[in-house]
Amino acid sequence: MKKLKKIFLILLSLIVLTALGIFVYTKYKKPIYDGEVAIQNISEETTVYFDEYGIPHIYANSQKDAMTVLGYVHAQDRLWQMELMRRIAPGRLSELFGTKALKNDLFFAGIGIDENSEKAIAELDKNSEAYQLATAYLNGVNQFIESGKTPLEFELVGVEKEKYTLKDVYNIFGFMSFSFAMAQKTDPLLSDIRDKYGMEYLKDFGIDGSLGKTQLKNYKGKSSDYSAISKSVASLLDASPIPPFIGSNSWVIGAQKTKNGKVIFANDPHIGFAQPCTWYEAHIVTPDYEMYGYYLAGTPFPLLGHNRNYAYGLTMFENDDLDLFQEEENPQNPNQYKTIDGYKDFSVRKKIIKVKDSASVTLNVKESIHGPIVNDILSTLTTQKPIAMSWIYTQEKNQILNAVYSLCHAKDLNDFYKNVELIHAPGLNVMYGDAKNNIAWITSGKLYKMPTNVNPNFILNGSNGIDDKKEFLPFSQNPSAINPPWNYVYSSNNQPEAVNGYLYPGYYLPEDRAKRINSLLAPKNNWTSSDAQKMILDNTSAVSPSTVSSWMQVINEKSLNANQKSALEVLKKWTGSNKTSEVAPTIYNKWLYCYLQNAFEDELGKDNFNAFLGTHTMKQTIASQSQNEASPWWDNIHTKEQIESRSIILNQSFKDAITALETQLGTDVATWTWNKVHTLEHQHPLGKVDALRGYFNVGPFEVDGANEVINNLIFPMSGDGIYKVTAGPSTRRIIDFSDVENSVSILPTGQSGVPTSPHYDDQAEMYAQGKFRKMKMNKKEIIATSTRLVFKPR
């Protein structure tokens, strides 16, 4: 017995010592927020104050010193995220994750972002301030890589640290730009539907722009078996360890409509949730410059920012900047393709993809004049006909570094407007407001017209010399509104009105958010920062209640059982709100899924139906198609003995929904509250491993919000009735120019990507509860609430 007791004590001691060792080791990995650090490449002492949320406020005597220090502190909080971000575009994730990431790598290596980055850097003015400051930032990053603590993830995955380069920066912007595009998800699917069922089936999809009922108004004021492509690209983006950019809200309220007579700016870019979260906040102050900015991991200039003079932010334009062309091979020579000038040789680009614990893969990418042949880089595409991808980002001059630098160094509105022109892709709604009471909405992107008989929503003909004729338009014709007389501008990824009679094609989101935003902004003329904060958290759909009302009109109530009648009564009282305590959103979303499945899956098939659910076209279609008695989608092609009608499908779908909810949540309708099915968990790439989930992931949280409300907490439609939020506001920012030092924001989790940092998840509860914190700019207040880290020249 004594021997057993002794063995037990030894084992217990070993466990305690091991646990203590792990605890001490992981704590050692924590970023340094106070003390002194000696680094090279700074001319004078630079002080960083980390406030109570870990946000660095960098005070330097030159922008070069500030950028060097920014690179260092950014790396100590986000080096693992930087590593992932820089590896996507060149196809280097397989070096970390093995064959699981190979499909992703084959695709991104094939589309040419990496080569485009090299070309852009070769054309850069090496004497420009943008280049010099970006180089200083990279120097700071690399000094941390050389001397700083190695993140735990590097050791778990088994990867060596590598120096950061300017090409990494360009590749990150390239991946961001590709994730904005929707054509690769939508065009192949629409082409399949057209070819199988005819154009009649596409009328409900509004590809002519007819469903864009709430359009952004322009005003030039003055200053004071194609569907495999859809499925493959969607699955690659979903499986990526870095979340894609999806949509956004922003509005800028003019001084005439605010209580204090100054502009109020609001922005919440919608991006896939992950841990670490997308943005790194930093406040820089030098004698000639100040900016409170939001940075992507590994990039030197902020995509969102403000100072005492102006604020800017982004939403996605959703214009069409990517086309797919079917090439015609020479039947005598598969290495050639047909053009109007005869057959030409495909060019071939060779890439070597290294794979962890396996042999390297050689990728030979064919390219036509239109772009890379995606058959070679999408393993699920079985068609033998070569499909080329033509994307503005890789075909036009890439000036993204100068563009982003210029946005955060603009002198005034006119200068800012001019700088937006540098962004050829992606298409963005760039929002602006300033202390001089100017407001603006400006779209970026190299826009173009195609021949009137060419529909860019489909796979185009690459050999006829017609489908690829683009008429590029001057930047002055990009949709915009500058100081409009209605005294506010907004964007929620909805369609702009026609410019010079031309309605720009794109993959716009439905009018739901736009209609709600417009209805709240238009009548009110005494806006405050608090009002804007409430609005950015608004959970009410402007469209869903009327859609449901039209559905309920065809329900045969006499055929319903008691539970079905109870559920119907809940929906009759619904005002469109999506709070955790409500039952109606649970019923509505289940009914919505069942209607979509019963109406569309028979024609599309299971895989294509799931691909359809991931498109903006699906969201655009709901309100219109579900009220169209004559839609061909109602008839189930598998039931030859009858022709289904709108009434039959909606009644069947309602009963299917209630039966499914009874199985899932029980028979008491009153308990079917939204919080039981609508949750948010921020997933770290290594948190997919069950043993590591509790350490790396943040959440889950029960959350308000839903698809296509202002508080756009986005979930994929699925048959299981569980709506796991995958995307939403990547930050919520409100800047009030009547009191800019008390402007507010919030991040979804925290500032740091290091799990042992106190700022890894210290904003997560606040975010889920709809709370805010200050974006501090007052130096006295910053010093009083911060730790102090001094960087000394070495």
Tab-separated table of N, CA, C and O in Angstrom, residues 92 125 187-188 236 306 381 572 579:
chain	number	residue	atom	x	y	z
A	92	ARG	N	1.442	28.453	-50.389
A	92	ARG	CA	2.450	27.883	-49.491
A	92	ARG	C	1.852	27.365	-48.175
A	92	ARG	O	2.576	27.144	-47.210
A	125	ASP	N	8.340	53.074	-57.430
A	125	ASP	CA	9.333	54.124	-57.238
A	125	ASP	C	9.990	53.899	-55.877
A	125	ASP	O	9.368	54.120	-54.840
A	187	ASP	N	-21.178	32.846	-61.794
A	187	ASP	CA	-21.315	32.701	-63.245
A	187	ASP	C	-21.421	31.242	-63.699
A	187	ASP	O	-22.270	30.924	-64.543
A	188	PRO	N	-20.565	30.329	-63.200
A	188	PRO	CA	-20.674	28.940	-63.666
A	188	PRO	C	-22.015	28.307	-63.321
A	188	PRO	O	-22.578	27.553	-64.121
A	236	LEU	N	-12.974	26.207	-51.360
A	236	LEU	CA	-11.604	26.612	-51.056
A	236	LEU	C	-11.589	27.802	-50.117
A	236	LEU	O	-10.835	27.844	-49.139
A	306	HIS	N	-8.826	57.052	-39.057
A	306	HIS	CA	-9.308	58.408	-38.808
A	306	HIS	C	-8.256	59.184	-38.027
A	306	HIS	O	-7.377	58.610	-37.370
A	381	LEU	N	-13.214	20.115	-61.354
A	381	LEU	CA	-13.743	20.522	-62.655
A	381	LEU	C	-13.439	19.432	-63.672
A	381	LEU	O	-12.285	19.223	-64.050
A	572	LYS	N	-47.184	35.930	-37.282
A	572	LYS	CA	-48.124	37.018	-37.557
A	572	LYS	C	-47.791	38.274	-36.744
A	572	LYS	O	-48.073	39.389	-37.168
A	579	LYS	N	-33.661	39.138	-32.054
A	579	LYS	CA	-33.002	39.108	-30.752
A	579	LYS	C	-32.949	37.675	-30.234
A	579	LYS	O	-33.772	36.830	-30.603
